[in-house]
Coordinates of C-alpha atoms in Angstrom, one line a residue:
Chain U
X1 CA 19.9 -44.7 34.2
X2 CA 18.0 -41.4 34.2
X3 CA 14.3 -42.2 34.2
X4 CA 14.5 -45.8 35.1
X5 CA 14.4 -45.4 38.8
X6 CA 11.3 -43.3 38.6
X7 CA 9.7 -45.7 36.2
X8 CA 10.4 -48.5 38.6
X9 CA 8.6 -46.7 41.4
X10 CA 5.8 -45.5 39.1
X11 CA 5.2 -48.9 37.6
X12 CA 5.3 -50.5 41.0
X13 CA 2.7 -48.2 42.1
X14 CA 0.8 -48.8 38.9
X15 CA 1.0 -52.5 39.4
X16 CA -0.6 -52.1 42.8
X17 CA -3.2 -49.8 41.7
X18 CA -4.1 -49.8 38.1
X19 CA -6.0 -53.0 37.7
X20 CA -8.0 -52.6 34.5
X21 CA -7.7 -48.8 34.7
X22 CA -5.4 -46.8 32.5
X23 CA -2.1 -45.2 33.2
X24 CA -1.8 -41.6 32.0
X25 CA 1.5 -40.0 31.6
X26 CA 1.6 -36.2 31.2
X27 CA 5.0 -35.3 30.0
X28 CA 6.1 -31.7 29.8
X29 CA 8.3 -32.0 26.8
X30 CA 8.9 -28.3 26.6
X31 CA 10.7 -28.3 29.9
X32 CA 13.3 -30.7 28.5
X33 CA 13.7 -28.6 25.3
X34 CA 13.9 -25.3 27.1
X35 CA 16.6 -26.6 29.4
X36 CA 18.7 -27.5 26.4
X37 CA 17.9 -24.2 24.7
X38 CA 16.3 -26.2 21.9
X39 CA 12.9 -24.5 22.1
X40 CA 13.9 -21.7 19.7
X41 CA 14.6 -22.1 16.0
X42 CA 15.4 -19.3 13.5
X43 CA 13.7 -19.5 10.1
X44 CA 14.6 -17.9 6.9
X45 CA 13.2 -18.2 3.5
X46 CA 14.3 -19.1 1.0
X47 CA 16.7 -21.2 3.0
X48 CA 20.3 -20.5 2.0
X49 CA 22.5 -23.5 1.2
X50 CA 24.2 -24.9 4.3
X51 CA 21.9 -23.3 6.8
X52 CA 20.0 -25.8 8.9
X53 CA 16.3 -25.6 9.4
X54 CA 16.3 -28.0 12.3
X55 CA 17.6 -28.2 15.8
X56 CA 19.9 -31.0 16.9
X57 CA 17.7 -33.7 18.1
X58 CA 17.1 -33.7 21.9
X59 CA 16.6 -36.6 24.2
X60 CA 13.6 -36.6 26.5
X61 CA 12.9 -39.2 29.2
X62 CA 9.9 -41.2 28.4
X63 CA 8.2 -44.2 30.0
X64 CA 10.7 -47.0 29.6
X65 CA 8.3 -49.7 30.3
X66 CA 8.9 -52.0 27.4
X67 CA 7.2 -53.0 24.2
X68 CA 4.6 -55.3 25.8
X69 CA 2.5 -52.3 26.9
X70 CA -0.2 -50.9 24.7
X71 CA -0.3 -47.2 23.9
X72 CA -3.9 -46.1 23.6
X73 CA -3.5 -42.4 22.9
X74 CA -0.7 -39.9 22.5
X75 CA -2.1 -36.4 22.6
X76 CA 0.2 -33.5 22.0
X77 CA -0.7 -29.9 22.8
X78 CA 1.1 -26.7 23.1
X79 CA 1.8 -23.5 21.3
X80 CA 4.5 -21.9 19.1
X81 CA 5.3 -18.2 18.6
X82 CA 6.5 -17.1 15.3
X83 CA 8.4 -13.9 15.9
X84 CA 8.7 -12.6 12.4
X85 CA 11.3 -9.9 11.6
X86 CA 10.6 -9.4 7.9
X87 CA 8.5 -10.6 5.1
X88 CA 5.1 -12.0 4.7
X89 CA 4.4 -15.7 4.2
X90 CA 3.8 -18.9 6.1
X91 CA 6.0 -20.8 8.5
X92 CA 5.6 -24.5 9.0
X93 CA 6.7 -25.8 12.4
X94 CA 7.2 -29.5 12.4
X95 CA 7.9 -31.8 15.4
X96 CA 9.6 -35.2 15.0
X97 CA 10.0 -38.1 17.3
X98 CA 12.1 -41.2 17.1
X99 CA 13.9 -43.6 19.5
X100 CA 17.1 -43.3 17.4
X101 CA 18.8 -40.0 17.3
X102 CA 20.0 -40.5 13.8
X103 CA 16.6 -41.3 12.5
X104 CA 14.7 -38.3 13.9
X105 CA 14.5 -36.3 10.7
X106 CA 14.3 -39.2 8.3
X107 CA 10.7 -40.0 8.9
X108 CA 7.5 -38.0 8.6
X109 CA 6.8 -35.4 11.3
X110 CA 4.6 -36.3 14.1
X111 CA 2.6 -33.1 13.5
X112 CA 2.9 -29.7 11.8
X113 CA 1.8 -26.3 12.8
X114 CA 1.5 -23.5 10.2
X115 CA 1.4 -19.9 11.0
X116 CA 0.8 -16.9 8.7
X117 CA 3.4 -14.3 9.5
X118 CA 3.7 -10.6 8.7
X119 CA 6.6 -8.2 9.3
X120 CA 7.3 -7.2 12.9
X121 CA 4.4 -9.3 14.3
X122 CA 4.5 -12.3 16.6
X123 CA 2.0 -14.9 15.6
X124 CA 1.0 -17.5 18.2
X125 CA -0.2 -20.8 16.9
X126 CA -1.6 -23.1 19.4
X127 CA -1.9 -26.7 18.5
X128 CA -3.8 -29.7 19.9
X129 CA -3.2 -33.1 18.2
X130 CA -5.8 -35.5 19.7
X131 CA -3.9 -38.6 18.8
X132 CA -0.7 -39.4 16.9
X133 CA -0.6 -41.9 14.1
X134 CA -0.7 -45.5 15.4
X135 CA 2.8 -46.2 14.0
X136 CA 4.4 -43.5 16.2
X137 CA 2.8 -44.5 19.5
X138 CA 4.9 -47.5 20.5
X139 CA 8.1 -45.4 20.5
X140 CA 6.8 -43.6 23.6
X141 CA 7.2 -46.8 25.6
X142 CA 11.0 -46.5 25.2
X143 CA 13.0 -45.0 28.1
X144 CA 14.3 -42.3 25.8
X145 CA 12.7 -40.5 22.9
X146 CA 14.5 -38.0 20.7
X147 CA 12.6 -35.0 19.5
X148 CA 13.4 -32.7 16.7
X149 CA 12.0 -29.5 15.4
X150 CA 12.0 -28.1 11.9
X151 CA 10.8 -24.7 10.8
X152 CA 10.2 -24.2 7.1
X153 CA 9.6 -20.8 5.7
X154 CA 7.2 -20.3 2.8
X155 CA 8.1 -17.0 1.1
X156 CA 10.8 -14.5 1.6
X157 CA 10.6 -14.2 5.4
X158 CA 12.9 -14.3 8.4
X159 CA 12.2 -14.7 12.0
X160 CA 12.3 -17.1 15.0
X161 CA 10.0 -19.8 16.0
X162 CA 9.7 -20.1 19.7
X163 CA 8.0 -23.1 21.3
X164 CA 6.1 -21.8 24.3
X165 CA 4.5 -25.1 25.4
X166 CA 4.6 -28.8 24.4
X167 CA 3.0 -31.4 26.5
X168 CA 2.5 -35.1 25.6
X169 CA -0.4 -37.0 27.2
X170 CA 0.2 -40.7 26.8
X171 CA -2.5 -43.1 27.8
X172 CA -1.3 -46.7 28.4
X173 CA -3.6 -49.7 28.5
X174 CA -3.3 -52.2 31.3
X175 CA -0.5 -54.3 29.8
X176 CA 2.3 -53.0 31.8
X177 CA 5.0 -55.7 31.6
Chain Z
X1 CA 14.4 -53.2 34.2
X2 CA 11.4 -55.4 33.4
X3 CA 12.5 -58.1 35.9
X4 CA 12.9 -55.5 38.6
X5 CA 9.5 -54.0 37.9
X6 CA 7.8 -57.4 37.9
X7 CA 9.7 -58.6 40.9
X8 CA 9.2 -55.5 43.1
X9 CA 5.6 -55.1 42.0
X10 CA 4.8 -58.7 42.8
X11 CA 6.5 -58.4 46.2
X12 CA 4.1 -55.5 46.9
X13 CA 1.2 -57.6 45.7
X14 CA 2.3 -60.6 47.7
X15 CA 2.8 -58.5 50.8
X16 CA -0.5 -56.9 50.5
X17 CA -2.3 -60.2 50.3
X18 CA -0.1 -62.3 52.5
X19 CA -2.0 -61.7 55.7
X20 CA -5.2 -63.5 54.9
X21 CA -3.4 -66.2 53.0
X22 CA -1.1 -67.0 55.9
X23 CA -3.6 -66.5 58.7
X24 CA -7.0 -67.5 57.5
X25 CA -7.8 -69.1 54.2
X26 CA -5.5 -72.0 53.6
X27 CA -8.4 -74.2 54.4
X28 CA -9.7 -77.0 52.3
X29 CA -12.6 -78.0 54.5
X30 CA -15.9 -76.6 53.2
X31 CA -17.4 -77.0 56.7
X32 CA -14.8 -74.6 58.2
X33 CA -15.2 -72.2 55.3
X34 CA -18.9 -72.2 55.9
X35 CA -18.3 -71.2 59.5
X36 CA -16.0 -68.4 58.6
X37 CA -12.9 -70.4 59.2
X38 CA -13.8 -71.5 62.7
X39 CA -11.9 -74.5 64.1
X40 CA -14.0 -76.9 66.2
X41 CA -12.9 -79.9 68.2
X42 CA -9.7 -81.3 66.9
X43 CA -10.0 -79.7 63.5
X44 CA -8.1 -76.9 62.0
X45 CA -5.6 -75.0 64.1
X46 CA -6.6 -76.3 67.5
X47 CA -4.6 -79.5 67.6
X48 CA -1.7 -77.9 65.9
X49 CA -1.4 -75.0 68.4
X50 CA -2.9 -76.5 71.5
X51 CA -1.1 -79.6 72.7
X52 CA -3.9 -80.4 75.1
X53 CA -6.2 -81.2 72.2
X54 CA -4.3 -84.4 71.5
X55 CA -6.1 -85.8 74.5
X56 CA -9.5 -84.3 73.9
X57 CA -12.1 -86.7 72.4
X58 CA -13.0 -85.7 68.9
X59 CA -16.6 -86.7 69.7
X60 CA -17.5 -87.0 66.1
X61 CA -21.1 -87.9 66.7
X62 CA -21.7 -84.8 68.8
X63 CA -20.2 -82.1 66.6
X64 CA -20.5 -83.8 63.3
X65 CA -16.8 -83.8 63.1
X66 CA -15.6 -86.0 60.1
X67 CA -12.7 -88.3 60.2
X68 CA -11.5 -87.3 56.8
X69 CA -12.2 -84.4 54.6
X70 CA -11.5 -84.5 50.9
X71 CA -11.6 -81.2 49.1
X72 CA -13.3 -81.0 45.7
X73 CA -11.3 -78.4 43.8
X74 CA -14.0 -77.2 41.4
X75 CA -11.9 -74.0 41.0
X76 CA -9.3 -75.9 39.1
X77 CA -11.9 -77.0 36.5
X78 CA -13.0 -73.4 36.2
X79 CA -9.4 -72.2 35.8
X80 CA -8.6 -74.8 33.2
X81 CA -11.8 -73.9 31.4
X82 CA -10.8 -70.3 31.3
X83 CA -7.2 -71.1 30.4
X84 CA -7.4 -74.3 28.3
X85 CA -3.9 -73.8 26.9
X86 CA -2.0 -72.7 29.9
X87 CA 1.5 -73.3 28.5
X88 CA 0.8 -71.1 25.5
X89 CA -1.6 -68.7 27.2
X90 CA -0.2 -65.2 26.5
X91 CA -1.5 -63.9 29.9
X92 CA 1.0 -66.3 31.6
X93 CA 3.9 -65.8 29.2
X94 CA 6.2 -63.0 30.3
X95 CA 7.5 -62.7 26.7
X96 CA 4.1 -62.1 25.3
X97 CA 2.5 -58.7 24.8
X98 CA -0.6 -60.2 26.4
X99 CA 1.2 -61.1 29.6
X100 CA -0.7 -60.0 32.6
X101 CA 1.2 -60.0 35.9
X102 CA -1.9 -58.9 37.8
X103 CA -3.6 -62.1 36.7
X104 CA -0.5 -64.2 37.5
X105 CA -0.2 -62.6 40.9
X106 CA -3.9 -63.1 41.7
X107 CA -3.7 -66.7 40.6
X108 CA -0.8 -67.4 42.9
X109 CA -2.2 -65.5 45.8
X110 CA -5.7 -67.0 45.4
X111 CA -5.0 -70.5 44.3
X112 CA -7.8 -71.7 42.1
X113 CA -8.9 -74.5 44.4
X114 CA -12.3 -72.9 44.9
X115 CA -15.0 -71.8 42.5
X116 CA -15.1 -68.1 42.1
X117 CA -18.8 -67.2 42.4
X118 CA -18.1 -63.5 42.4
X119 CA -14.7 -62.2 41.5
X120 CA -13.3 -59.4 43.6
X121 CA -13.2 -56.4 41.3
X122 CA -9.9 -54.7 40.8
X123 CA -9.7 -50.9 40.9
X124 CA -10.5 -49.3 37.6
X125 CA -9.5 -45.8 38.3
X126 CA -6.8 -44.1 36.2
X127 CA -3.4 -43.6 37.5
X128 CA -1.7 -40.4 36.4
X129 CA 2.0 -39.5 36.2
X130 CA 3.1 -36.0 35.6
X131 CA 6.6 -35.7 34.4
X132 CA 8.7 -32.7 33.6
X133 CA 12.4 -32.1 33.5
X134 CA 12.4 -31.2 37.2
X135 CA 9.0 -32.6 38.2
X136 CA 7.5 -36.0 38.9
X137 CA 4.2 -36.6 40.6
X138 CA 2.1 -39.8 40.8
X139 CA -1.6 -39.8 41.5
X140 CA -2.9 -43.3 42.1
X141 CA -6.4 -42.1 42.7
X142 CA -8.4 -44.4 44.9
X143 CA -5.8 -47.1 44.5
X144 CA -3.4 -45.0 46.7
X145 CA -5.2 -46.4 49.7
X146 CA -3.7 -49.8 48.9
X147 CA -0.2 -48.5 49.4
X148 CA 0.7 -49.9 52.8
X149 CA 1.4 -47.3 55.5
X150 CA 2.8 -49.8 57.9
X151 CA 5.1 -52.7 57.7
X152 CA 3.8 -55.5 55.5
X153 CA 5.1 -58.9 54.7
X154 CA 4.8 -62.6 55.0
X155 CA 5.5 -64.7 58.1
X156 CA 5.0 -68.3 58.9
X157 CA 6.0 -70.8 61.4
X158 CA 5.3 -74.4 60.4
X159 CA 6.0 -77.9 61.5
X160 CA 6.0 -79.9 58.4
X161 CA 6.9 -83.3 60.0
X162 CA 6.2 -84.7 63.4
X163 CA 6.7 -88.4 63.5
X164 CA 6.8 -90.1 66.9
X165 CA 5.2 -92.6 69.1
X166 CA 3.3 -92.4 72.4
X167 CA 2.3 -94.2 75.4
X168 CA -0.3 -93.2 78.0
X169 CA -0.4 -89.6 77.0
X170 CA 3.4 -89.3 76.6
X171 CA 4.8 -88.9 73.2
X172 CA 8.4 -88.8 71.9
X173 CA 9.0 -87.6 68.4
X174 CA 11.2 -85.5 66.2
X175 CA 9.5 -82.5 64.8
X176 CA 10.6 -80.6 61.7
X177 CA 10.3 -76.8 62.0
X178 CA 10.5 -74.0 59.6
X179 CA 10.2 -70.3 60.2
X180 CA 10.1 -67.6 57.5
X181 CA 9.6 -63.9 57.8
X182 CA 9.7 -61.3 55.1
X183 CA 8.8 -57.7 55.8
X184 CA 8.9 -54.4 54.0
X185 CA 8.2 -50.9 55.1
X186 CA 8.1 -47.9 52.9
X187 CA 10.1 -44.8 54.1
X188 CA 8.1 -41.7 54.8
X189 CA 9.3 -39.9 51.6
X190 CA 8.4 -42.8 49.4
X191 CA 5.1 -43.3 51.2
X192 CA 4.2 -39.7 50.7
X193 CA 5.2 -39.9 47.0
X194 CA 3.0 -43.0 46.4
X195 CA 0.2 -42.6 48.8
X196 CA -0.2 -38.8 49.1
X197 CA 0.8 -37.8 45.6
X198 CA 3.6 -35.6 46.9
X199 CA 5.9 -34.5 44.0
X200 CA 9.4 -35.9 44.0
X201 CA 12.0 -33.7 45.6
X202 CA 15.5 -33.1 44.4
X203 CA 18.4 -34.3 46.6
X204 CA 16.1 -36.6 48.5
X205 CA 16.4 -40.2 49.5
X206 CA 13.5 -42.5 48.9
X207 CA 13.8 -45.8 50.6
X208 CA 12.3 -49.1 51.6
X209 CA 13.3 -51.1 54.8
X210 CA 13.6 -54.7 54.0
X211 CA 13.8 -57.7 56.4
X212 CA 14.1 -61.3 55.5
X213 CA 14.6 -64.4 57.6
X214 CA 14.3 -68.1 56.9
X215 CA 15.5 -70.8 59.3
X216 CA 14.7 -74.4 59.7
X217 CA 15.7 -77.6 61.4
X218 CA 14.3 -80.4 63.5
X219 CA 13.5 -80.8 67.2
X220 CA 13.5 -83.9 69.3
X221 CA 10.3 -83.5 71.4
X222 CA 8.9 -84.9 74.5
X223 CA 5.2 -84.1 75.1
X224 CA 2.3 -85.0 77.2
X225 CA -1.4 -84.6 76.8
X226 CA -4.0 -86.0 79.1
X227 CA -7.1 -85.4 81.1
X228 CA -6.1 -84.1 84.5
X229 CA -9.5 -84.1 86.0
X230 CA -13.1 -85.2 85.3
X231 CA -14.4 -87.5 82.6
X232 CA -15.1 -87.4 78.9
X233 CA -18.1 -85.1 79.4
X234 CA -16.7 -82.9 82.1
X235 CA -13.0 -82.9 81.9
X236 CA -9.9 -80.7 82.2
X237 CA -7.1 -81.4 79.8
X238 CA -3.6 -80.3 79.8
X239 CA -0.8 -80.7 77.4
X240 CA 2.8 -79.6 77.0
X241 CA 5.8 -80.3 75.0
X242 CA 9.5 -79.6 75.3
X243 CA 11.5 -79.1 72.1
X244 CA 15.2 -79.2 71.8
X245 CA 15.5 -77.2 68.6
X246 CA 18.4 -78.1 66.3
X247 CA 18.9 -75.7 63.5
X248 CA 20.1 -76.9 60.2
X249 CA 20.6 -73.5 58.7
X250 CA 19.4 -70.0 58.6
X251 CA 19.8 -66.8 56.7
X252 CA 18.8 -63.3 57.6
X253 CA 19.1 -60.0 55.9
X254 CA 18.2 -56.5 57.1
X255 CA 18.5 -53.8 54.6
X256 CA 17.6 -50.3 53.6
X257 CA 17.4 -49.9 49.9
X258 CA 16.5 -46.8 48.0
X259 CA 17.7 -44.0 45.7
X260 CA 18.8 -40.4 46.1
X261 CA 17.6 -37.9 43.6
X262 CA 20.0 -35.4 42.1
X263 CA 19.8 -31.6 41.7
X264 CA 17.3 -32.1 38.9
X265 CA 14.8 -34.9 38.7
X266 CA 15.3 -35.8 35.0
X267 CA 18.5 -34.2 34.0
X268 CA 22.2 -34.4 34.5
X269 CA 24.6 -37.2 34.0
X270 CA 23.7 -38.8 37.2
X271 CA 20.3 -37.5 38.4
X272 CA 19.7 -40.4 40.7
X273 CA 21.9 -42.6 42.7
X274 CA 20.9 -46.0 43.9
X275 CA 21.7 -46.3 47.6
X276 CA 21.4 -49.4 49.7
X277 CA 22.9 -51.2 52.6
X278 CA 22.3 -54.6 54.1
X279 CA 23.6 -56.8 56.9
X280 CA 23.4 -60.4 56.0
X281 CA 23.8 -63.2 58.5
X282 CA 23.8 -66.9 57.7
X283 CA 24.7 -70.3 58.9
X284 CA 24.8 -72.7 56.1
X285 CA 23.7 -76.4 56.3
X286 CA 26.8 -78.2 57.3
X287 CA 27.9 -75.6 59.8
X288 CA 27.6 -76.4 63.5
X289 CA 23.9 -76.9 64.3
X290 CA 21.9 -74.2 65.9
X291 CA 20.3 -75.1 69.2
X292 CA 17.7 -73.9 71.6
X293 CA 15.0 -75.1 74.0
X294 CA 11.4 -74.1 73.8
X295 CA 8.0 -75.5 74.7
X296 CA 4.3 -75.6 74.1
X297 CA 1.6 -75.6 76.6
X298 CA -2.1 -75.9 76.4
X299 CA -5.2 -76.5 78.4
X300 CA -8.7 -77.4 77.4
X301 CA -11.8 -77.6 79.5
X302 CA -14.8 -79.5 78.5
X303 CA -17.9 -79.2 80.6
X304 CA -21.1 -80.5 79.0
X305 CA -21.9 -78.2 76.1
X306 CA -19.0 -75.9 76.7
X307 CA -15.5 -76.3 75.5
X308 CA -12.7 -73.8 76.1
X309 CA -9.0 -74.1 75.2
X310 CA -5.9 -72.1 75.2
X311 CA -2.6 -73.1 73.6
X312 CA 0.8 -71.4 73.3
X313 CA 3.6 -72.6 71.1
X314 CA 7.3 -72.0 70.9
X315 CA 7.6 -70.4 74.2
X316 CA 11.2 -69.2 74.8
X317 CA 12.3 -70.7 71.6
X318 CA 15.5 -68.8 71.0
X319 CA 17.9 -70.5 68.7
X320 CA 21.6 -70.0 69.2
X321 CA 23.7 -70.4 66.0
X322 CA 27.3 -70.9 67.0
X323 CA 28.8 -70.6 63.6
X324 CA 27.5 -67.6 61.8
X325 CA 29.0 -65.4 59.1
X326 CA 28.1 -61.8 58.9
X327 CA 28.5 -59.7 55.7
X328 CA 27.7 -56.2 55.1
X329 CA 27.0 -54.8 51.7
X330 CA 26.7 -51.2 50.4
X331 CA 25.6 -49.9 47.1
X332 CA 26.3 -46.3 46.2
X333 CA 27.3 -45.9 42.5
X334 CA 28.9 -49.4 42.8
X335 CA 28.8 -52.3 45.1
X336 CA 30.9 -52.7 48.2
X337 CA 30.8 -55.9 50.2
X338 CA 32.7 -56.5 53.3
X339 CA 32.8 -59.4 55.6
X340 CA 32.0 -58.3 59.1
X341 CA 32.6 -61.4 61.1
X342 CA 32.8 -65.2 60.7
X343 CA 32.3 -68.1 63.0
X344 CA 30.5 -65.9 65.5
X345 CA 27.5 -66.7 67.6
X346 CA 24.1 -65.2 66.7
X347 CA 20.6 -65.8 68.0
X348 CA 17.2 -66.0 66.4
X349 CA 13.8 -66.3 68.0
X350 CA 10.8 -68.2 66.8
X351 CA 7.6 -66.3 67.1
X352 CA 5.3 -67.3 69.9
X353 CA 2.0 -68.5 68.5
X354 CA -1.2 -68.8 70.5
X355 CA -4.7 -70.0 70.0
X356 CA -7.7 -69.5 72.2
X357 CA -11.1 -71.1 71.4
X358 CA -14.5 -71.5 72.8
X359 CA -17.3 -73.8 71.6
X360 CA -20.8 -74.2 72.9
X361 CA -23.0 -77.1 71.8
X362 CA -26.7 -77.5 72.6
X363 CA -28.8 -80.0 70.8
X364 CA -28.0 -79.8 67.1
X365 CA -26.5 -76.3 67.4
X366 CA -22.8 -75.6 67.8
X367 CA -21.4 -72.1 68.2
X368 CA -17.8 -71.2 68.5
X369 CA -15.1 -68.7 68.3
X370 CA -11.3 -68.8 68.1
X371 CA -8.4 -66.4 68.0
X372 CA -5.2 -67.4 66.4
X373 CA -2.0 -65.4 66.4
X374 CA 1.1 -66.8 64.6
X375 CA 3.3 -63.8 65.3
X376 CA 1.9 -61.3 62.8
X377 CA -1.4 -60.2 64.0
X378 CA -4.5 -62.0 65.2
X379 CA -7.1 -63.8 63.2
X380 CA -10.5 -64.1 64.8
X381 CA -13.3 -66.5 63.7
X382 CA -16.8 -66.7 65.0
X383 CA -19.3 -69.1 63.6
X384 CA -21.8 -71.8 64.1
X385 CA -23.5 -74.8 62.7
X386 CA -27.2 -75.9 62.9
X387 CA -27.9 -79.5 62.0
X388 CA -31.4 -80.3 60.8
X389 CA -31.8 -84.0 60.1
X390 CA -29.6 -84.7 57.1
X391 CA -28.9 -81.1 56.6
X392 CA -26.5 -78.7 58.2
X393 CA -26.5 -74.9 57.9
X394 CA -23.5 -72.9 58.8
X395 CA -22.4 -69.3 59.1
X396 CA -19.5 -67.3 60.4
X397 CA -17.5 -64.1 60.5
X398 CA -13.8 -63.7 60.5
X399 CA -11.4 -60.8 61.0
X400 CA -8.1 -61.3 59.2
X401 CA -4.7 -60.0 60.0
X402 CA -5.4 -56.9 58.1
X403 CA -8.4 -56.4 60.3
X404 CA -10.8 -56.9 57.4
X405 CA -14.1 -58.6 58.1
X406 CA -14.9 -61.6 56.0
X407 CA -18.1 -63.7 56.0
X408 CA -18.7 -67.4 55.5
X409 CA -21.9 -69.4 55.0
X410 CA -22.8 -72.7 53.7
X411 CA -24.4 -76.1 54.3
X412 CA -24.0 -79.8 54.2
X413 CA -25.8 -83.0 53.4
X414 CA -25.0 -86.2 55.2
X415 CA -25.8 -89.7 54.2
X416 CA -24.6 -92.1 56.8
X417 CA -20.9 -92.1 56.8
X418 CA -20.6 -89.8 53.9
X419 CA -21.2 -86.1 53.7
X420 CA -21.1 -83.4 51.0
X421 CA -20.4 -79.8 52.2
X422 CA -20.5 -76.5 50.5
X423 CA -19.1 -73.3 51.9
X424 CA -19.0 -69.8 50.6
X425 CA -16.7 -67.2 51.9
X426 CA -16.0 -63.6 51.0
X427 CA -12.5 -62.5 50.4
X428 CA -10.6 -59.4 49.5
X429 CA -7.2 -59.2 47.8
X430 CA -4.4 -56.7 47.7
X431 CA -5.8 -55.1 44.6
X432 CA -9.2 -54.3 45.8
X433 CA -11.2 -53.3 48.9
X434 CA -14.3 -54.9 47.5
X435 CA -15.2 -58.5 48.3
X436 CA -15.4 -61.5 46.1
X437 CA -17.2 -64.7 46.9
X438 CA -15.7 -68.1 46.6
X439 CA -17.4 -71.5 46.9
X440 CA -15.6 -74.5 48.4
X441 CA -16.8 -78.0 48.3
X442 CA -15.6 -81.1 50.1
X443 CA -16.5 -84.6 50.9
X444 CA -16.5 -85.8 54.4
X445 CA -16.1 -89.3 55.7
X446 CA -17.6 -89.8 59.2

């Protein structure tokens, strides 16, 4: 159920109004992750055996308008804070998307952010991905998209990666139904 | 989901465009189109809505009124040229990624009988949706003005068959009648959400009021039309008809459908609850016939160059349905349906339609105006025709049921008993406030 009712209203409105214009969906992905306490991920390097470097994949409500629409652009922007406790090195923060929960971490990440960290210092790494790879775009048409985060430490370091913002701006061409 | 979206979206489209379609532009006569839809003499709406006009001389030679008009649907040629393989055209195939419901809706609402000289542009502004876990806002931009603030819908009252015979102005016949009325009205919250870009609220109900009615039957009719005073050049005509309506069947539903948001817009196990209720009434064919009495009256006055007429239809036409079933239905998490009553008496009412017209003819010039109301707003036409030898020039203005002004202009060429007419008219649709121009052509036999 979830987003379907709102998509119905939104698409009805779009049907009335969009004509040859575009529909732009600005989704605050961070608000979904924060509510699930999935916006924070500890990192440690080298990674001990049995310690995960990912969060459980989280569901976010997406457009749910079917595969006949054409996704023009998926722009992702936001920022991640690397709160480093010890060590010096690099932390790679990766974000994954998929429409199947089980497949979130099996593919390539949608994008990566790398921050150089030093002991006791919080490093903020903003990111702005102008457009996702074409192969990833159609999945945002589904009603539900699963998002996953992986933090990989390069060097002997430990800390926490905290997502402070993540927005997806999805531009749909006029092929709604 | 997809079906719901298409269905509801198209209902909005149909509703938005229904008014001009029902009230104005179902015209195949290029002469009328050239005069902005104006009806003259016994043409168009006058004889249908004014029973006195059955007795008024058509005076073909004075007004250039043809006996027969044959439309030339150039638009179909254009349409088939644009879509040569309709059965496999992706734009018309819902299963195709190229399916374009906007095109389909526009094709249905503006049947391609006429040649599109200038297409009505559709809005090209972007539509923005802002979505968060507890936030949803829609900004339709300029297109928000197309979201109807008031009730919108389709309504029609027609008489598809009217066989009969007459003698000295009297006529006995059996008239078929059909009445349909579909209306929607957005609730204040939904209106604000769509039209004013108000963010969605939690624990709030968003709703649409829905009304639908269709009924039909036949009506034995006795009518009279004749000249009460004067002669063919200066005469007063009156007409009237009494109908005994017999209803074969009807169905009516009045509902309130919507949804209630939860504590959080996009979270929780059940963030939104569909919520609806309807009362459905129907009398199926085979049940006891509905019955009622109503009538039409009309007068027309012709005095030299001036012609004035007023006609009113379906006066007092209340149909009593003695064998009606009433069911109520609720939806809230799941469906509940409950019979309310059966074999009870209900009543429906046919809308009163009226037409008023004025025509003035001097020399080769004819000017006219008419007002037609079929129960859902008035349509006004003002136009004229100037004949110059073999040629005729025409122009007119119309105000449709949405109170939009449209323009018509055109001309004609007549060779003896055969004429070729061309009419241009501007039109708007529910997707745009800008006008397109369509060209209609027809052959006339005098």
